CSV table of N, CA and C in Angstrom, one decimal:
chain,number,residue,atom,x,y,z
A,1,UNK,N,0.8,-1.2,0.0
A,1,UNK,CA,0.0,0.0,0.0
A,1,UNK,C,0.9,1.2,0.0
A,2,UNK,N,0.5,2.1,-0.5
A,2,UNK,CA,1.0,3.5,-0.7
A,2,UNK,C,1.8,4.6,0.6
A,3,UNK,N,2.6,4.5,1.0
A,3,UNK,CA,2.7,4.9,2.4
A,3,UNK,C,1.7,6.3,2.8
A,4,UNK,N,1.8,7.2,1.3
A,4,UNK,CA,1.8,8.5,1.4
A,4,UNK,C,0.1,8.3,1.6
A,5,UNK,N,-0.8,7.4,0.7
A,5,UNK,CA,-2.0,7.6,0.9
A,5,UNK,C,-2.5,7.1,2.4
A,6,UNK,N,-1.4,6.4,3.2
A,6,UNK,CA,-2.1,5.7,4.2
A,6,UNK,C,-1.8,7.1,5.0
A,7,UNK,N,-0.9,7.8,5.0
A,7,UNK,CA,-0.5,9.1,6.0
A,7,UNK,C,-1.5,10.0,5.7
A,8,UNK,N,-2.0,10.3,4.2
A,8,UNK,CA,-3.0,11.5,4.3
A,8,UNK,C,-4.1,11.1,4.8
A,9,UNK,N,-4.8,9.9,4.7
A,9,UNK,CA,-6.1,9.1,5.3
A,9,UNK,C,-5.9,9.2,6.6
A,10,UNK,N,-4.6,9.3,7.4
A,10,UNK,CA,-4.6,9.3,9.1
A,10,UNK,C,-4.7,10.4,9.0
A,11,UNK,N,-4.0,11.3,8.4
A,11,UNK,CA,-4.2,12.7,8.7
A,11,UNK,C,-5.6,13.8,8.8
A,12,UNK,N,-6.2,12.9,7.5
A,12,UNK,CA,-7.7,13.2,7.6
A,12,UNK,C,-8.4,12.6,8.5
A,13,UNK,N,-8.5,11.5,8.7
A,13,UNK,CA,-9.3,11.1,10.0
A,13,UNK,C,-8.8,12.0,11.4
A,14,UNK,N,-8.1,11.7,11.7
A,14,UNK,CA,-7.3,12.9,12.9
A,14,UNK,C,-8.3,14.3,12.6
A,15,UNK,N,-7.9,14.8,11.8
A,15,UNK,CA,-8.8,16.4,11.8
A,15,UNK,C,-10.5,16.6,12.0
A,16,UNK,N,-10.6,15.0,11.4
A,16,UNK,CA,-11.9,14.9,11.0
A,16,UNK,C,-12.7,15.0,13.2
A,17,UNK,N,-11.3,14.2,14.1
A,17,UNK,CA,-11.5,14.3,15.5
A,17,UNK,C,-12.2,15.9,16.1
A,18,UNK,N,-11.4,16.5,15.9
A,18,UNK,CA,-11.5,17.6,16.1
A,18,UNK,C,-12.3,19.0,15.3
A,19,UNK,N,-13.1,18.1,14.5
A,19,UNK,CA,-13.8,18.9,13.5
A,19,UNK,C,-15.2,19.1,14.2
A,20,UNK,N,-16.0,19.8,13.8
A,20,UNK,CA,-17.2,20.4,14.2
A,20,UNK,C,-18.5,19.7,12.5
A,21,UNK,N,-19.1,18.5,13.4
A,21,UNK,CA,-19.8,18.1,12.1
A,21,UNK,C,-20.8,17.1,13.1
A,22,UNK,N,-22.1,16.9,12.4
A,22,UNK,CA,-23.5,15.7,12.9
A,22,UNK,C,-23.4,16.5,14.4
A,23,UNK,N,-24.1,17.8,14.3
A,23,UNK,CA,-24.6,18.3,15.9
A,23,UNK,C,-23.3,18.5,16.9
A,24,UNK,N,-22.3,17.8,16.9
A,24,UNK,CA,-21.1,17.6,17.9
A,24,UNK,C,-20.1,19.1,17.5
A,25,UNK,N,-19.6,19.5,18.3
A,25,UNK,CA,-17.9,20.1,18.3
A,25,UNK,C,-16.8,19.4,18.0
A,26,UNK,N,-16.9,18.4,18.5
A,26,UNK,CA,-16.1,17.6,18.0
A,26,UNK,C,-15.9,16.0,19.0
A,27,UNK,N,-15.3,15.1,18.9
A,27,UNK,CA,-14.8,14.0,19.3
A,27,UNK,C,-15.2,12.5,18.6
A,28,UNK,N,-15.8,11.2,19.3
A,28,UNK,CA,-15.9,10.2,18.2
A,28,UNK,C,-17.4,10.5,17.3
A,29,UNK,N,-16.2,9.9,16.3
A,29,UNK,CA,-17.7,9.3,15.1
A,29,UNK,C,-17.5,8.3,14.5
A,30,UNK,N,-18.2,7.6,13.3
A,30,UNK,CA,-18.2,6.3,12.8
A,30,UNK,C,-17.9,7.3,11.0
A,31,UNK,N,-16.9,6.3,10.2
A,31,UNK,CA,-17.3,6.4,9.0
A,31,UNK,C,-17.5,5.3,7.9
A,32,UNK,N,-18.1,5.7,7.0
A,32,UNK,CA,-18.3,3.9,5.9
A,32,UNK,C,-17.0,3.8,5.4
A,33,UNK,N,-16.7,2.3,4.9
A,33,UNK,CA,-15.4,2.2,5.0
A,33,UNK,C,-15.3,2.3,3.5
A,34,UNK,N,-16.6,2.7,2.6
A,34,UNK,CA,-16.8,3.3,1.2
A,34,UNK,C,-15.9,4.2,0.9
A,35,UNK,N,-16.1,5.2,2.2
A,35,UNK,CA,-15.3,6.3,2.2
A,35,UNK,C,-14.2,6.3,2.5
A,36,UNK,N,-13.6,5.6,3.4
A,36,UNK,CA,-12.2,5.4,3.5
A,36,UNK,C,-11.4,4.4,1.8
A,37,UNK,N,-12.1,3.7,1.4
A,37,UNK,CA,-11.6,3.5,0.2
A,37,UNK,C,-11.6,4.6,-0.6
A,38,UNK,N,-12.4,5.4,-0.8
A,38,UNK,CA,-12.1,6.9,-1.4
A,38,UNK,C,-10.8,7.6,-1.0
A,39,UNK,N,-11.0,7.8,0.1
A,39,UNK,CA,-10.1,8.6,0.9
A,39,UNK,C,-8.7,8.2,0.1
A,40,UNK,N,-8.6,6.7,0.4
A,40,UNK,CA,-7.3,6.0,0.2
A,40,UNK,C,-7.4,5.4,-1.4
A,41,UNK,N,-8.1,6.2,-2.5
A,41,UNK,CA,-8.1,6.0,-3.8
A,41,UNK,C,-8.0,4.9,-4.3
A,42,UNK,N,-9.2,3.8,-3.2
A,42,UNK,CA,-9.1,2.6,-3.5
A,42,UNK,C,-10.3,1.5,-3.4
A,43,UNK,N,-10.5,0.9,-4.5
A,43,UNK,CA,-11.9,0.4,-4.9
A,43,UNK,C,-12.1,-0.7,-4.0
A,44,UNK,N,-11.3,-1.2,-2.7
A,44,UNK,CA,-11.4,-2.0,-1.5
A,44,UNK,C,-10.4,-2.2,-0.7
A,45,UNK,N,-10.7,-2.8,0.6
A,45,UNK,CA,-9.6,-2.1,1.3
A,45,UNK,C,-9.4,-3.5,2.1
A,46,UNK,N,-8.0,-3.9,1.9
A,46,UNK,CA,-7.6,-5.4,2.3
A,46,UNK,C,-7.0,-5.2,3.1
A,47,UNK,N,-6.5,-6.4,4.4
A,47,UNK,CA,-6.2,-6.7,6.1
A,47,UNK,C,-5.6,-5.7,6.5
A,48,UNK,N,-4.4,-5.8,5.3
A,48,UNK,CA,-2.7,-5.1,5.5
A,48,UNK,C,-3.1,-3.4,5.2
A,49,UNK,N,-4.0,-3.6,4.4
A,49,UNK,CA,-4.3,-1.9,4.5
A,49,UNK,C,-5.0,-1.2,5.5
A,50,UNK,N,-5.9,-1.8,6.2
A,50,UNK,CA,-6.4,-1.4,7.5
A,50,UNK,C,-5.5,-1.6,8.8
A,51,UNK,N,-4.8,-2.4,8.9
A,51,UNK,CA,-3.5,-2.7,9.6
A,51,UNK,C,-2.9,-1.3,9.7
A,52,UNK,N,-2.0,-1.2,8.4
A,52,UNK,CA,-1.2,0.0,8.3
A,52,UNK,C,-2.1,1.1,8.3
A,53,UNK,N,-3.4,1.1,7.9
A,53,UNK,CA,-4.3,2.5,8.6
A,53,UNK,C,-4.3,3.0,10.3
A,54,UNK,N,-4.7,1.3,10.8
A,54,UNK,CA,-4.6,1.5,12.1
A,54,UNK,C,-3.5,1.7,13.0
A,55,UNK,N,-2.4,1.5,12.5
A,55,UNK,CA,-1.1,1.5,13.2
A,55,UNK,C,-1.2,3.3,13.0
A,56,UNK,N,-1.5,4.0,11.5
A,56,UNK,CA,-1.0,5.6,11.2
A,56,UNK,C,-1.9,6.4,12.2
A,57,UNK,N,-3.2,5.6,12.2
A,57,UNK,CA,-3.9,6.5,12.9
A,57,UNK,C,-3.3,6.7,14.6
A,58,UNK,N,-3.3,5.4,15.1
A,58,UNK,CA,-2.4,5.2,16.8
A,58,UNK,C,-1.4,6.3,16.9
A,59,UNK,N,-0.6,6.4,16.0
A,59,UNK,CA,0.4,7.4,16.3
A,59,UNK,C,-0.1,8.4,16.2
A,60,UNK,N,-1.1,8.9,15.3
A,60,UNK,CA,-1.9,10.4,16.1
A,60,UNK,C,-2.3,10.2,17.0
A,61,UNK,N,-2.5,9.5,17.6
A,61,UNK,CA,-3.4,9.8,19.1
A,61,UNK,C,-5.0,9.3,19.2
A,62,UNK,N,-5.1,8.3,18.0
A,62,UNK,CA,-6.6,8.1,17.9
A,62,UNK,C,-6.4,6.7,17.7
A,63,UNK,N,-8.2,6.0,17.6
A,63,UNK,CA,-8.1,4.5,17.7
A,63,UNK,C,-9.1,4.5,16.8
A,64,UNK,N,-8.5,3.6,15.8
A,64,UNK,CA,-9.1,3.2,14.1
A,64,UNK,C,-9.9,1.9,14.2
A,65,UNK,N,-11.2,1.4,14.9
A,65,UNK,CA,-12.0,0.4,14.6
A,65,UNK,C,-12.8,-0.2,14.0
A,66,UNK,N,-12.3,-1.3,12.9
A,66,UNK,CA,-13.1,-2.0,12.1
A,66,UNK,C,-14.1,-2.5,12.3
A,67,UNK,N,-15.4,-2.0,12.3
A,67,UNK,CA,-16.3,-2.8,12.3
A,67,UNK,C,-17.4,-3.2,11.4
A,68,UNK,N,-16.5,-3.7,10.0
A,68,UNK,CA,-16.7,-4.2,9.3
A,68,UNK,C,-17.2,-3.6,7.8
A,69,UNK,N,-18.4,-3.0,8.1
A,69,UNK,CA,-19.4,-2.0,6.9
A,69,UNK,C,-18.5,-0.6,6.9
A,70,UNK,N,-18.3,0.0,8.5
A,70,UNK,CA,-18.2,1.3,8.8
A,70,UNK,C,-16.6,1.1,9.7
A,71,UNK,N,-15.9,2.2,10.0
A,71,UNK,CA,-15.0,2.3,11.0
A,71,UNK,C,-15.4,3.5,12.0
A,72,UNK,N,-14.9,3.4,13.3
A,72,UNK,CA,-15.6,4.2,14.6
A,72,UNK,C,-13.7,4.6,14.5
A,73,UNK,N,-13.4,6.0,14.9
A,73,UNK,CA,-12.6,6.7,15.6
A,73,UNK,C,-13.2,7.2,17.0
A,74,UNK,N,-11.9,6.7,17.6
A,74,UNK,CA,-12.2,7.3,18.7
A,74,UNK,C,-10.9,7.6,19.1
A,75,UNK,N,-10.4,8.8,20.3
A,75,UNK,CA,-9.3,8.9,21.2
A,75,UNK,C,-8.9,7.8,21.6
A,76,UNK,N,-7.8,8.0,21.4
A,76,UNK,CA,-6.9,6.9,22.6
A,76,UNK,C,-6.5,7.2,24.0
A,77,UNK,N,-7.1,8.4,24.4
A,77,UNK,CA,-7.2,8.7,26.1
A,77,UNK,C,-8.5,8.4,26.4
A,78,UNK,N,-9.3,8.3,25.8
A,78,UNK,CA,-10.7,8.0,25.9
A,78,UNK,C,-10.8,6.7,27.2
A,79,UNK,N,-9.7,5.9,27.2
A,79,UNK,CA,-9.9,4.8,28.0
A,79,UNK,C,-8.9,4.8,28.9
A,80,UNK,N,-7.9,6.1,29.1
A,80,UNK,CA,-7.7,6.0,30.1
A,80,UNK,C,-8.0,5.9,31.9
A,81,UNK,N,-9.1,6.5,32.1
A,81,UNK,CA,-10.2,6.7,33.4
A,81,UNK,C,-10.8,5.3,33.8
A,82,UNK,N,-10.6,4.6,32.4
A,82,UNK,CA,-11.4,3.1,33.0
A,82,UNK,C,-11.1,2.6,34.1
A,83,UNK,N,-12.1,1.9,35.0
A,83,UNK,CA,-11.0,0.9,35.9
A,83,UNK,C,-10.3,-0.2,35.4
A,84,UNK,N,-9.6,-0.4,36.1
A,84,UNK,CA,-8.2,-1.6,35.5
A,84,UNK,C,-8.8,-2.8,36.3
A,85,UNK,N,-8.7,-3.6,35.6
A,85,UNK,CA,-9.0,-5.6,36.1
A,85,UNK,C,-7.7,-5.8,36.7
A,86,UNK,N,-7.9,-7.2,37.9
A,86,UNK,CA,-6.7,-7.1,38.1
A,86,UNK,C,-6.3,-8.5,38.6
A,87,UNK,N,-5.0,-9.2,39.0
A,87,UNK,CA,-5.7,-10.4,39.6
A,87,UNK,C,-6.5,-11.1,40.6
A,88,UNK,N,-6.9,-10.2,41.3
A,88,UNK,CA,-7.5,-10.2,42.2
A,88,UNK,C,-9.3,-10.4,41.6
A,89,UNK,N,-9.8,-9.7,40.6
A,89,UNK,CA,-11.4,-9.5,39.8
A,89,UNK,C,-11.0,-11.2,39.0
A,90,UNK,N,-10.0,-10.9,38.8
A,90,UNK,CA,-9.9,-12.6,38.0
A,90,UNK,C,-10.6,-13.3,38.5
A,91,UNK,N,-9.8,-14.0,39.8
A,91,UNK,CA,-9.8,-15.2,41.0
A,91,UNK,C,-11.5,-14.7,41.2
A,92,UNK,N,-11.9,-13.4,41.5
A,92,UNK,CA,-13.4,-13.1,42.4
A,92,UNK,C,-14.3,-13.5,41.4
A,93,UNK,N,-14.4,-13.1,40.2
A,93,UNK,CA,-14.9,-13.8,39.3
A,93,UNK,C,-15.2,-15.1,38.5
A,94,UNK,N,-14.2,-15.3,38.6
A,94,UNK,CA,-14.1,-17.2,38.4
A,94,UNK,C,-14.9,-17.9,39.5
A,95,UNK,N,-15.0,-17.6,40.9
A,95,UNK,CA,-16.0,-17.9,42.1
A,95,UNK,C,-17.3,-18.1,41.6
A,96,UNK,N,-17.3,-16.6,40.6
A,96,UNK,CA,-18.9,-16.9,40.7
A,96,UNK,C,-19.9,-17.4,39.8
């Protein structure tokens, strides 16, 4: 795959974060993955090219999710705040 098209496609998705569009100011949204073969000037879009999408996008700061029809961007601090499992929720859970 094209390195240069996979970096302008991260680069658009990234802006696309912080854009103001569907009611929001900005943060996640979902797009068709129609579009991302557009984006990426390409009539489908195989393993290794969503791979190397998702790796360009991680290094901006964002998380590239295939889900299948559509892809969901979201932040990658987005899950920082979660609670963390631990081994202790393991062992308590296997009890029950």
């Amino acid at each position: 795959m094209n390195s240069e098209a996979i970096d302008k496609t991260a680069d658009t998705l990234a802006a696309m974060y912080v854009a103001s569009f569907g009611g929001k100011a900005s943060g996640r949204y979902r797009i068709a993955r129609k579009l991302i073969c557009g984006l990426m000037g390409r009539r489908r879009l195989y393993a290794e090219d969503v791979q190397e999408l998702t790796r360009a996008v991680f290094e901006r700061g964002y998380l590239l999710i295939d889900m299948e029809s559509f892809f969901a961007v979201l932040s990658a601090n987005a899950f920082v705040n979660y609670r963390r499992a631990n081994r202790d929720c393991l062992t308590s859970s296997e009890r029950q």
